JSON list of C-alpha atoms in Angstrom, two decimals:
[
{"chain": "V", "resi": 362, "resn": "UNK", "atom": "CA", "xyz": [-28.48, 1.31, 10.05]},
{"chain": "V", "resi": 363, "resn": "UNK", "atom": "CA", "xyz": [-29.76, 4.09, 12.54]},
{"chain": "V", "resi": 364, "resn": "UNK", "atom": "CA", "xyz": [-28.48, 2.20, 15.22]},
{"chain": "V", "resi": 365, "resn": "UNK", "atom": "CA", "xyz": [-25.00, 1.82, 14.17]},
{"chain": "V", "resi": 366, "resn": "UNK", "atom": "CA", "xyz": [-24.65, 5.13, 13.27]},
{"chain": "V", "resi": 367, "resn": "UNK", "atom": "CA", "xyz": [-26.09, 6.72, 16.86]},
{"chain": "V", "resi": 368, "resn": "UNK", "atom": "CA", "xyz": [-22.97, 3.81, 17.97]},
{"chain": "V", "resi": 369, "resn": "UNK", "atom": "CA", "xyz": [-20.44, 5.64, 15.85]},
{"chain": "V", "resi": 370, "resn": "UNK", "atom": "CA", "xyz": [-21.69, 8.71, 17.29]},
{"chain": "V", "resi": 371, "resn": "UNK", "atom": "CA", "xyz": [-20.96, 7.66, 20.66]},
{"chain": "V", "resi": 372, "resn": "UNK", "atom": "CA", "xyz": [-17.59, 6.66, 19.94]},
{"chain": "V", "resi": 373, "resn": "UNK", "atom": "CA", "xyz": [-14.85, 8.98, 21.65]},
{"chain": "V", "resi": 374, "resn": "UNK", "atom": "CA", "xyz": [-12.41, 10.52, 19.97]},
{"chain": "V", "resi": 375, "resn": "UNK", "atom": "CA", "xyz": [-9.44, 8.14, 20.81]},
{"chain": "V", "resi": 376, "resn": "UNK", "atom": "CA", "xyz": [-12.02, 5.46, 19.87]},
{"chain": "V", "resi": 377, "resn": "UNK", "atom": "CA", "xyz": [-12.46, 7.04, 16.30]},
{"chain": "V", "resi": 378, "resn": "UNK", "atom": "CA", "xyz": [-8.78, 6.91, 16.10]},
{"chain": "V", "resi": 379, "resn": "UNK", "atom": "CA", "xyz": [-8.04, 3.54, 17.12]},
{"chain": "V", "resi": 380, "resn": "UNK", "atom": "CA", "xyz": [-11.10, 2.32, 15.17]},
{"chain": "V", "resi": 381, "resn": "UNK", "atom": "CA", "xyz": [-10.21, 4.11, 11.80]},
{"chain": "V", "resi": 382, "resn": "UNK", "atom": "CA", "xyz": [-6.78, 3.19, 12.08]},
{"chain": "V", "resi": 383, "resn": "UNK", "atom": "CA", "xyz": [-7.29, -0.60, 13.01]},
{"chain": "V", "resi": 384, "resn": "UNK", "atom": "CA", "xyz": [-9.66, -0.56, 10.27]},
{"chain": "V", "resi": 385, "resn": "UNK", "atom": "CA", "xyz": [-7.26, 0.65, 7.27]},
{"chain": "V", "resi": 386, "resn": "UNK", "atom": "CA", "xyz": [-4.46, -1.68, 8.56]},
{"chain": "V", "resi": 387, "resn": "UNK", "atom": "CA", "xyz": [-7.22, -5.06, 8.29]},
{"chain": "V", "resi": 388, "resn": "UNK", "atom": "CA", "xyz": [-8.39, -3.77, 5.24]},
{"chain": "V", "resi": 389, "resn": "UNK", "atom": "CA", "xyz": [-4.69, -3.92, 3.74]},
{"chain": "V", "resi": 390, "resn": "UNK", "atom": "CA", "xyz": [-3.95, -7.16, 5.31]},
{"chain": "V", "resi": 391, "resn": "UNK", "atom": "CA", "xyz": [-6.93, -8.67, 3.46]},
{"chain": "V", "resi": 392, "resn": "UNK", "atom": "CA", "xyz": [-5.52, -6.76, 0.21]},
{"chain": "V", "resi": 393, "resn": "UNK", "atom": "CA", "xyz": [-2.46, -8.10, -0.09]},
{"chain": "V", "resi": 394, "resn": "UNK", "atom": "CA", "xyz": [-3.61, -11.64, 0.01]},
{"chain": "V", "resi": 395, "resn": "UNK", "atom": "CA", "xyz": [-4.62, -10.67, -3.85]},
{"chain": "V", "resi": 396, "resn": "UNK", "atom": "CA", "xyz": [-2.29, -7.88, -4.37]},
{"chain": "V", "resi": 397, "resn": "UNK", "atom": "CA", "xyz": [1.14, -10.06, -3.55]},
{"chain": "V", "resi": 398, "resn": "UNK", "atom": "CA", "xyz": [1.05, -12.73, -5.82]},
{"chain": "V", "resi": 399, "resn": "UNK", "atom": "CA", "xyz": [0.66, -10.46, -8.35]},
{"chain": "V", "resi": 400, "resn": "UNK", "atom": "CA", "xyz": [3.18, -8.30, -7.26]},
{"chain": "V", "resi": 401, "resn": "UNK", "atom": "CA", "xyz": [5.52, -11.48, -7.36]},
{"chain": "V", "resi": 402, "resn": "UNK", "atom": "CA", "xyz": [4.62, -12.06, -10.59]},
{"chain": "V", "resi": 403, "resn": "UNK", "atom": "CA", "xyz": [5.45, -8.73, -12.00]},
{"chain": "V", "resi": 404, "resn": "UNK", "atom": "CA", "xyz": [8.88, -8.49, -10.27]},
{"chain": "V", "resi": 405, "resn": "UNK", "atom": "CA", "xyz": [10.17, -12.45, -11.44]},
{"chain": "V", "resi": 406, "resn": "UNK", "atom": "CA", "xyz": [9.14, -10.86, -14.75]},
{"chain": "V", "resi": 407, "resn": "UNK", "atom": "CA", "xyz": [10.67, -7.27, -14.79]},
{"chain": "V", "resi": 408, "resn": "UNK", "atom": "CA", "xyz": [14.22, -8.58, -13.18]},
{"chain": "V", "resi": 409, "resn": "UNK", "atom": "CA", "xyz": [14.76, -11.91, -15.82]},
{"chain": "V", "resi": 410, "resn": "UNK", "atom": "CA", "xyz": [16.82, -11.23, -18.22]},
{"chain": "V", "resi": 411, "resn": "UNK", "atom": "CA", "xyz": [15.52, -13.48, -21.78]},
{"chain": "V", "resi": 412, "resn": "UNK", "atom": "CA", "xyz": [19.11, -13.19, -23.60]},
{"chain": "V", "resi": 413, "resn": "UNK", "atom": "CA", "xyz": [21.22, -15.16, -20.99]},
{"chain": "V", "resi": 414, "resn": "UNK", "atom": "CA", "xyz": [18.50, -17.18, -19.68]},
{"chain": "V", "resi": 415, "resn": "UNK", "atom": "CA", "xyz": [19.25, -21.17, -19.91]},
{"chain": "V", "resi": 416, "resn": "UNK", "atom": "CA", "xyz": [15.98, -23.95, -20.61]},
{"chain": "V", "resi": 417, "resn": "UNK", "atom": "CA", "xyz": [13.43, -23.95, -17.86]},
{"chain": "V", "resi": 418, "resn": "UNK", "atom": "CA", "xyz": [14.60, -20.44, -16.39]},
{"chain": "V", "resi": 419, "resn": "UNK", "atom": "CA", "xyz": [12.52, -17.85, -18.82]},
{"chain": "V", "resi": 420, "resn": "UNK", "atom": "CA", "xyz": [9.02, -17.55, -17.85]},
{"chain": "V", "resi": 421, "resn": "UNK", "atom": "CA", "xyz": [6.91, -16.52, -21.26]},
{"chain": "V", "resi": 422, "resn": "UNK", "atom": "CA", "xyz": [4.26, -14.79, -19.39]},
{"chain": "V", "resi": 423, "resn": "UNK", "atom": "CA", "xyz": [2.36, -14.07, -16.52]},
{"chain": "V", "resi": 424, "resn": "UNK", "atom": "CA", "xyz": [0.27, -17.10, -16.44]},
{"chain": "V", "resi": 425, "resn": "UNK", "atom": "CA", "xyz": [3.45, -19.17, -16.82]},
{"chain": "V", "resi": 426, "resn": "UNK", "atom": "CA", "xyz": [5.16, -17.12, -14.58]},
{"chain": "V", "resi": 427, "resn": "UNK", "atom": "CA", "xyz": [2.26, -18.69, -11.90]},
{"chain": "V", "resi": 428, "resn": "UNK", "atom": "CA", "xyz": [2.47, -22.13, -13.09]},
{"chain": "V", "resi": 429, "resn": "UNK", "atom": "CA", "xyz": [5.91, -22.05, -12.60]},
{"chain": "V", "resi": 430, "resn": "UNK", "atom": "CA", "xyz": [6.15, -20.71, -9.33]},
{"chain": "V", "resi": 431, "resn": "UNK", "atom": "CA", "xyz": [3.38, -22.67, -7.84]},
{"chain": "V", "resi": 432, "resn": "UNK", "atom": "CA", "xyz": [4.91, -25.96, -9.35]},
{"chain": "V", "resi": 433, "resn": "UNK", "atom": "CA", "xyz": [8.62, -25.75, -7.84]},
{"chain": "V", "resi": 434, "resn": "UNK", "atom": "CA", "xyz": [7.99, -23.04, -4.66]},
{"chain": "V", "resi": 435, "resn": "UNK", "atom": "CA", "xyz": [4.23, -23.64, -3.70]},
{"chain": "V", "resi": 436, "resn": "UNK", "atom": "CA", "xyz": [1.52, -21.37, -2.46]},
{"chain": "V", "resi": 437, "resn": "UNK", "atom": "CA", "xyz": [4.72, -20.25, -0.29]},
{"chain": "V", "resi": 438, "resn": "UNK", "atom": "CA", "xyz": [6.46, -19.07, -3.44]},
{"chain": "V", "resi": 439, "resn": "UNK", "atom": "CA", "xyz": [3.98, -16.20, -5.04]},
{"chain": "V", "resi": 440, "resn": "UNK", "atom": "CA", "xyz": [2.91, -15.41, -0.92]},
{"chain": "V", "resi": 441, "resn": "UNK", "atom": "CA", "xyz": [6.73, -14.17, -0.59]},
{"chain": "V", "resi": 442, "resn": "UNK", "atom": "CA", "xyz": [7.33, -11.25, 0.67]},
{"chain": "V", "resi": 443, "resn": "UNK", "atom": "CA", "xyz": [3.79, -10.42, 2.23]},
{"chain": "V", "resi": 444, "resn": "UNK", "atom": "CA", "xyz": [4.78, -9.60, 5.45]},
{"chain": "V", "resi": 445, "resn": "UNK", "atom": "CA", "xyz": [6.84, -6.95, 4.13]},
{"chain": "V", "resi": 446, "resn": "UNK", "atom": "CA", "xyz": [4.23, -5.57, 1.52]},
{"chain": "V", "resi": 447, "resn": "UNK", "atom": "CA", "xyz": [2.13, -5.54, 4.62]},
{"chain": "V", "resi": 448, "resn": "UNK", "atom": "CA", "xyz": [4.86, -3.86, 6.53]},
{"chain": "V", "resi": 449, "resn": "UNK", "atom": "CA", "xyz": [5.17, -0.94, 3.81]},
{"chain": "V", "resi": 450, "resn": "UNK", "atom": "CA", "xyz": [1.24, -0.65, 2.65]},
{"chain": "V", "resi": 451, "resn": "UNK", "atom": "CA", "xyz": [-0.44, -1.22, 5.80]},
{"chain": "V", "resi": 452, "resn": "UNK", "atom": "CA", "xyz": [0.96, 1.58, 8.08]},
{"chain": "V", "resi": 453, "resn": "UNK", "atom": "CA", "xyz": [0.11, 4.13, 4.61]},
{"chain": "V", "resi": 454, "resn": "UNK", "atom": "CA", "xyz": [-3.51, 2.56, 5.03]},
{"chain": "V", "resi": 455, "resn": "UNK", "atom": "CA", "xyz": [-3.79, 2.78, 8.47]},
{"chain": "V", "resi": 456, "resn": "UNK", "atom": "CA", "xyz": [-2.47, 6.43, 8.67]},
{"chain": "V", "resi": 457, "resn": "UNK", "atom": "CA", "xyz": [-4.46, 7.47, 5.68]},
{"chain": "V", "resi": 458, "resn": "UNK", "atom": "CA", "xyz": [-7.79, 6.43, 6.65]},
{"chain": "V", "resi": 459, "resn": "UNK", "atom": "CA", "xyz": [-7.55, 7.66, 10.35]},
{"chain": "V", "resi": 460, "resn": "UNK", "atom": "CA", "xyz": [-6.23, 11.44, 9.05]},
{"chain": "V", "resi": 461, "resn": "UNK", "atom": "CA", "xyz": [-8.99, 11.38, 6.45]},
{"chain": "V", "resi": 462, "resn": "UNK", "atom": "CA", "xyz": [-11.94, 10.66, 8.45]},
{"chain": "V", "resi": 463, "resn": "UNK", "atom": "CA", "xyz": [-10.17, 13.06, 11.21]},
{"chain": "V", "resi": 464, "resn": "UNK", "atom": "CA", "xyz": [-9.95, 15.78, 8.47]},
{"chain": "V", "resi": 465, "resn": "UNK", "atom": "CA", "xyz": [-13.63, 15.17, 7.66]},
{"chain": "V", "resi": 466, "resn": "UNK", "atom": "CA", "xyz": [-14.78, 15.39, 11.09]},
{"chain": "V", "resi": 467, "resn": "UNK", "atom": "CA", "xyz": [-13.25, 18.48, 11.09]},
{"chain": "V", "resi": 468, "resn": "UNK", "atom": "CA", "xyz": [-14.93, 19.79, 8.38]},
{"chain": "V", "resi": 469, "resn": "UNK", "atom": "CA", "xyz": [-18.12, 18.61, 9.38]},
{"chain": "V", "resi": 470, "resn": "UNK", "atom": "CA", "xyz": [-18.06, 20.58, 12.13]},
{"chain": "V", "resi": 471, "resn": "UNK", "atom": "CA", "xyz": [-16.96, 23.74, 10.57]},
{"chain": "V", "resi": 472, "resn": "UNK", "atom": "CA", "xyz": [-19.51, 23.49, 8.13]},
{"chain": "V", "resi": 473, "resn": "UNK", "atom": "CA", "xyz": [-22.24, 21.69, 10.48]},
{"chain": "V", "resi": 474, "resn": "UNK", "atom": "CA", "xyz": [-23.21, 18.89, 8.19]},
{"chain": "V", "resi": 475, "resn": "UNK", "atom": "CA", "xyz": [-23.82, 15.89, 8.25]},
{"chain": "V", "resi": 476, "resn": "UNK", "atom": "CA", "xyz": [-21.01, 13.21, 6.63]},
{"chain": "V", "resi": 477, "resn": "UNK", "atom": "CA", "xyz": [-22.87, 12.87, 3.50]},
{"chain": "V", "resi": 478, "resn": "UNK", "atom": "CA", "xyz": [-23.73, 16.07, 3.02]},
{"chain": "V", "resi": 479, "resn": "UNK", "atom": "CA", "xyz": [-20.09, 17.59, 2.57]},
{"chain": "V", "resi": 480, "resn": "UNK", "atom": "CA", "xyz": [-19.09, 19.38, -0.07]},
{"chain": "V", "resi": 481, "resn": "UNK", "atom": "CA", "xyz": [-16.67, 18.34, -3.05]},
{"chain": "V", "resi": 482, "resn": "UNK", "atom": "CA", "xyz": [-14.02, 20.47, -1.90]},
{"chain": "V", "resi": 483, "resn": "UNK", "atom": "CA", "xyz": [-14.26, 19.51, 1.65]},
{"chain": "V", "resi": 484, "resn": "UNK", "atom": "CA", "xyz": [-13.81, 16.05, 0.66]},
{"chain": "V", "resi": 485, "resn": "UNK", "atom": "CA", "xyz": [-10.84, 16.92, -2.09]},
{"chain": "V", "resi": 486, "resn": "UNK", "atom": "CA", "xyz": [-9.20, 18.55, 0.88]},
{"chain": "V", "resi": 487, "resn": "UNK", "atom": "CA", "xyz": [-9.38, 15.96, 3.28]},
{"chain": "V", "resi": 488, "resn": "UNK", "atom": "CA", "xyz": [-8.47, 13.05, 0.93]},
{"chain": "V", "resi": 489, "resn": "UNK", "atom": "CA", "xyz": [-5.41, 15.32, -0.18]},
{"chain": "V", "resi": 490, "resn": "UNK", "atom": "CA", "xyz": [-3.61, 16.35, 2.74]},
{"chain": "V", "resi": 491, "resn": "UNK", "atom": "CA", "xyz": [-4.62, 12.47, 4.46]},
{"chain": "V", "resi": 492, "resn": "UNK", "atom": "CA", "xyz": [-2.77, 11.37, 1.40]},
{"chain": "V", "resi": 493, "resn": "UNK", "atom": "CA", "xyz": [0.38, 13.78, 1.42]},
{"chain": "V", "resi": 494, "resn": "UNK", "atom": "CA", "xyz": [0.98, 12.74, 4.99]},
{"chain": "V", "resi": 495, "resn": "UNK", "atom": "CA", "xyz": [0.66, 9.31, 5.03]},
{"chain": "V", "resi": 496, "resn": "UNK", "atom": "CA", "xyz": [2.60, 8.81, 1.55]},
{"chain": "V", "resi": 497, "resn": "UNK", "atom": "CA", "xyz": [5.49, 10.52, 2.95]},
{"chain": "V", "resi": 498, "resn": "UNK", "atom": "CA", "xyz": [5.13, 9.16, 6.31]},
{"chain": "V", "resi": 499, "resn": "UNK", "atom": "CA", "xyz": [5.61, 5.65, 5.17]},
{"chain": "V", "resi": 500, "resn": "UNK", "atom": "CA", "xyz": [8.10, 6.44, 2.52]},
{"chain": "V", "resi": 501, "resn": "UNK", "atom": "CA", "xyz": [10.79, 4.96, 3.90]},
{"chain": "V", "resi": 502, "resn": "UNK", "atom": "CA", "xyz": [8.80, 1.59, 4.49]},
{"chain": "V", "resi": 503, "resn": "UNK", "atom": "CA", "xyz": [7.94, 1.71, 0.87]},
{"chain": "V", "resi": 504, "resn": "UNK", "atom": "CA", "xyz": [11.83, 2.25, -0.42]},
{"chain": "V", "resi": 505, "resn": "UNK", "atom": "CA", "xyz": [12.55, -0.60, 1.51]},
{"chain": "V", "resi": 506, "resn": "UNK", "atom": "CA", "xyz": [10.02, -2.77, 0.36]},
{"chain": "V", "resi": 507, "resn": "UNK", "atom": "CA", "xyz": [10.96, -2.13, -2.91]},
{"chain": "V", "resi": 508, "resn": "UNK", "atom": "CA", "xyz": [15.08, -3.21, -2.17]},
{"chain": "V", "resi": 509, "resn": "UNK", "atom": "CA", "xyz": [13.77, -6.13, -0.63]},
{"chain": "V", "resi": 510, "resn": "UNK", "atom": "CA", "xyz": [11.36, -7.18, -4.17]},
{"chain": "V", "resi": 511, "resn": "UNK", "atom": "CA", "xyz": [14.58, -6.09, -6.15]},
{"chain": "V", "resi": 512, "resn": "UNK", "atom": "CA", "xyz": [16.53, -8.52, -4.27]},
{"chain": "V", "resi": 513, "resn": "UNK", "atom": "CA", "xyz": [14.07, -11.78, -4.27]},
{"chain": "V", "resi": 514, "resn": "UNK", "atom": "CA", "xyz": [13.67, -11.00, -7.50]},
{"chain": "V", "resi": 515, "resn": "UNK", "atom": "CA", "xyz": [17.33, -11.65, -8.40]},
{"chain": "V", "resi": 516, "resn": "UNK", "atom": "CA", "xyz": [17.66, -14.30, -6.38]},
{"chain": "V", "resi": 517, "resn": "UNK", "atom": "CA", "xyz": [14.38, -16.16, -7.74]},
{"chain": "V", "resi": 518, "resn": "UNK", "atom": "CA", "xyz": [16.04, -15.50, -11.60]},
{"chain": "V", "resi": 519, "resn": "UNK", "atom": "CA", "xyz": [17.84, -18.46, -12.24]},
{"chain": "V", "resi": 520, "resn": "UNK", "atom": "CA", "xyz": [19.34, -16.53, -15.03]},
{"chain": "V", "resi": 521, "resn": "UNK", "atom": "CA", "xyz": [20.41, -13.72, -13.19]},
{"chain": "V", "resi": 522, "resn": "UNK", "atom": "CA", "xyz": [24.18, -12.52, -12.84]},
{"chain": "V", "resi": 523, "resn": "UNK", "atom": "CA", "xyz": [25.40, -13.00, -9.52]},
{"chain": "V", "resi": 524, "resn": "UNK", "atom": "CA", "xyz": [28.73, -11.05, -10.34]},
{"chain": "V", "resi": 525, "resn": "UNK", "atom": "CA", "xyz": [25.90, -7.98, -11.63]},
{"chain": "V", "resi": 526, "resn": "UNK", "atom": "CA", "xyz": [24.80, -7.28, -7.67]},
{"chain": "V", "resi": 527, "resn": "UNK", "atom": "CA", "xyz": [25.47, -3.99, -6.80]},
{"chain": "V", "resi": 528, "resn": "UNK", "atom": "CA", "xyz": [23.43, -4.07, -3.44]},
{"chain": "V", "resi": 529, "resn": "UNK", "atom": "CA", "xyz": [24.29, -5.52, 0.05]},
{"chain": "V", "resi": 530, "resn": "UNK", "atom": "CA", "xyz": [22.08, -8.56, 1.34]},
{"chain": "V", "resi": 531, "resn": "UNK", "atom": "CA", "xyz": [19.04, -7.34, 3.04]},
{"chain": "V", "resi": 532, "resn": "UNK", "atom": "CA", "xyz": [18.03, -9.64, 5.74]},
{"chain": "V", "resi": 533, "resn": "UNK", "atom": "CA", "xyz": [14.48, -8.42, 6.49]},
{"chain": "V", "resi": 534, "resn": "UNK", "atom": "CA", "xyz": [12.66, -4.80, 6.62]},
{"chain": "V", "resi": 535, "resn": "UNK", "atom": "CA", "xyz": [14.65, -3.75, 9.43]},
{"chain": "V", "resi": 536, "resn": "UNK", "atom": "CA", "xyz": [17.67, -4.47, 8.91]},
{"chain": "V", "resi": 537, "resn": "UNK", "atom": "CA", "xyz": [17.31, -2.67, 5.31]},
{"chain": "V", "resi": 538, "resn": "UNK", "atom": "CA", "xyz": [16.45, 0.57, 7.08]},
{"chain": "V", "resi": 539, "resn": "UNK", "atom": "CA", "xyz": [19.23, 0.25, 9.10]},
{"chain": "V", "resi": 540, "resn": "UNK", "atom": "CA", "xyz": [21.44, 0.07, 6.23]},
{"chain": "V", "resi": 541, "resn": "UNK", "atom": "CA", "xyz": [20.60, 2.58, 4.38]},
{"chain": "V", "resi": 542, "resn": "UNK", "atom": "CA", "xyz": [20.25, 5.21, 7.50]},
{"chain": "V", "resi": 543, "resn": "UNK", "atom": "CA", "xyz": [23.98, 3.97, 7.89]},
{"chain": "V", "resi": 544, "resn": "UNK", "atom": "CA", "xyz": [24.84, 4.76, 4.19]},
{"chain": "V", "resi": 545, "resn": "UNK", "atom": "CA", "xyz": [22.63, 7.88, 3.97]},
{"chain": "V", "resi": 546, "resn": "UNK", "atom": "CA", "xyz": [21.29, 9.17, 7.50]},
{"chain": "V", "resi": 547, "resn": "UNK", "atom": "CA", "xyz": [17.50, 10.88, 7.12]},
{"chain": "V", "resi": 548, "resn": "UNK", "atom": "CA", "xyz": [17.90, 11.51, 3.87]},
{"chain": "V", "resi": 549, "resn": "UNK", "atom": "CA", "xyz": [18.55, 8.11, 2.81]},
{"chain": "V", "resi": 550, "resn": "UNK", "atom": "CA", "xyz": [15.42, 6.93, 4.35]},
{"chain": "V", "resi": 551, "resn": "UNK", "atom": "CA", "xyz": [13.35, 9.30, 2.59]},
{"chain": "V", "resi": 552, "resn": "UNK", "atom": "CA", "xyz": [14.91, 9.50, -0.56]},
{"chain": "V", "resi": 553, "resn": "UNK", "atom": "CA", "xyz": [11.73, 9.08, -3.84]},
{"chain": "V", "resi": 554, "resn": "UNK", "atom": "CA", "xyz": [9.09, 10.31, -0.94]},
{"chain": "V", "resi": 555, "resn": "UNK", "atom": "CA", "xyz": [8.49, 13.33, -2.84]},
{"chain": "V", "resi": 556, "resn": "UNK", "atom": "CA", "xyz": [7.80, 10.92, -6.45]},
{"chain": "V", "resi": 557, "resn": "UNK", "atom": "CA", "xyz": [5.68, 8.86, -3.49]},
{"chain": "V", "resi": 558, "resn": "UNK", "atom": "CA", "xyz": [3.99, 11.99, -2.66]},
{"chain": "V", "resi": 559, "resn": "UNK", "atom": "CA", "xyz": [3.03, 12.99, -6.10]},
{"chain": "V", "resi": 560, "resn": "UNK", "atom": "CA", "xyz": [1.60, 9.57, -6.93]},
{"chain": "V", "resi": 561, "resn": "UNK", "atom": "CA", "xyz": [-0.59, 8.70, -4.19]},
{"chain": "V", "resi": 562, "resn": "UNK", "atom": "CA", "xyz": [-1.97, 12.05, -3.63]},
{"chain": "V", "resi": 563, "resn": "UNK", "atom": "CA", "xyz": [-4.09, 12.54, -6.43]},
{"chain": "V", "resi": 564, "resn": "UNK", "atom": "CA", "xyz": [-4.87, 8.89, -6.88]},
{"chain": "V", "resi": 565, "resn": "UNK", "atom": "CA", "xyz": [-5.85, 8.14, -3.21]},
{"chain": "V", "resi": 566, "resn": "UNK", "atom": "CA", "xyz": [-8.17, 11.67, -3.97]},
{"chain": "V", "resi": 567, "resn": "UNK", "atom": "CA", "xyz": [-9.80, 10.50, -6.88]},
{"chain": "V", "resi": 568, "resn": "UNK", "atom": "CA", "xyz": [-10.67, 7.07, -5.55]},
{"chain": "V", "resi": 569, "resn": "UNK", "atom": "CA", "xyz": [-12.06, 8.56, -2.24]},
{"chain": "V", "resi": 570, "resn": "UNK", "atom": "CA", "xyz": [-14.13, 11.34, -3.82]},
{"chain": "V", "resi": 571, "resn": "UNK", "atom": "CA", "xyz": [-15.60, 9.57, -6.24]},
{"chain": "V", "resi": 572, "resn": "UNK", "atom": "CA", "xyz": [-16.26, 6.71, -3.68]},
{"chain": "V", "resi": 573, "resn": "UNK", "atom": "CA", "xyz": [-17.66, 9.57, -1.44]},
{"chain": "V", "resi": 574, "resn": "UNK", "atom": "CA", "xyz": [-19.92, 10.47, -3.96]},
{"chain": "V", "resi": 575, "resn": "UNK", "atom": "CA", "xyz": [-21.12, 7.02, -5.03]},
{"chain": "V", "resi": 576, "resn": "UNK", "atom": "CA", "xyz": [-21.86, 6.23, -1.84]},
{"chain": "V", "resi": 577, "resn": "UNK", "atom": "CA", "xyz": [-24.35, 9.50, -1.57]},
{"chain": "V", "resi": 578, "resn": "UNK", "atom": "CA", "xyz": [-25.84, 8.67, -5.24]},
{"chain": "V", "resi": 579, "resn": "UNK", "atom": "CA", "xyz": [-26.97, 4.60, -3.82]},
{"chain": "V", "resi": 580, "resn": "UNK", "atom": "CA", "xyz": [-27.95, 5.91, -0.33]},
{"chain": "V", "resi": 581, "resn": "UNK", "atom": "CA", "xyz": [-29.82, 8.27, -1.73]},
{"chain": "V", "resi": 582, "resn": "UNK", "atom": "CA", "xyz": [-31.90, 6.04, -3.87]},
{"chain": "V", "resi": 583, "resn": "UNK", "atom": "CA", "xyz": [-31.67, 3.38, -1.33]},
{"chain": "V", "resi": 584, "resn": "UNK", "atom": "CA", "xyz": [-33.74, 5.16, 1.04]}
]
């Protein structure tokens, strides 16, 4: 343990970065191996509609919602759409942790104390801001991701209306941010980022300061 923190010690500071940022972006990759099919799940779910649904088309719940999409699409079928939850979530994870542990270096030294040893504000701070930035940093990968779910969603729904689509045909990630900077410039892009702001801030702060803090309680009687 000593030894592995003198080598994060010796780390430079472009080392830190790339480190914390590699880091968050691996730990979301590994996330969304659990977090898509569930995601896939939800969205065949919230976009069928029961009344105009034909036999074999209405899934009853979530567990049949699985059976059913692992029995006609595969594993391939509930892992849709990874590479863009990966594409939205892992640049805000990436971002996040390497402007958190950059605002709690900072604070460190200010304060000069050791990591566990900060104080609850110091750590509120840092987790704040970190989360501010990187939320609306990554907005506009997020309000794509979510076009793109609305749209496999619809087109998994056997029952759904074609003649109801109101939205173009997004091809991929990047070709639905270059429709909507088309349609509505900056603004477009970054329309919801203050709703995305006001969600992840405080949860992203409560999850890291009370991880923070756990992590001080166990080390503590660890040792």
């Amino acid at each position: 343990r000593d030894g592995r923190r003198q080598a994060a010690q010796q780390l430079t500071p472009g080392q830190e970065f790339a480190v914390h940022l590699s880091c968050g972006m691996l730990a979301e990759a590994v996330t969304c191996v659990i977090y898509v099919p569930v995601d896939v799940i939800k969205e065949r779910l919230q976009v069928q509609q029961s009344a105009t649904s034909v036999e074999g088309s209405h899934y009853t719940g979530s567990f049949h919602a699985l059976k059913q999409i692992v029995r006609t699409e595969g594993l391939k079928g509930i892992y849709k759409g990874y590479w863009a939850t990966l594409a939205s979530f892992g640049p805000f994870s990436a971002i996040y942790f390497m402007m958190y542990e950059q605002f709690k270096s900072a604070a460190r030294e200010r304060k000069g104390c050791q990591d566990g040893d900060l104080p609850l504000i110091n750590l509120v701070t840092s987790s704040c801001c970190a989360g501010a930035l990187a939320s609306w940093l990554t907005s506009p990968l997020d309000m794509a991701k979510l076009l793109l779910q609305v749209q496999r969603g619809q087109d998994a729904a056997p029952c759904y209306k074609v003649a109801s689509r109101t939205q173009p045909q997004y091809k991929g990630m990047a070709h639905c941010l270059s429709l909507v900077y088309q349609h509505g410039g900056i603004r477009g892009l970054f329309r919801g980022a203050g709703a995305r702001v006001l969600h992840f801030t405080p949860a992203t702060t409560i999850t890291m300061c009370c991880y923070e803090k756990c992590k001080k309680i166990y080390s503590d009687l660890l040792i």
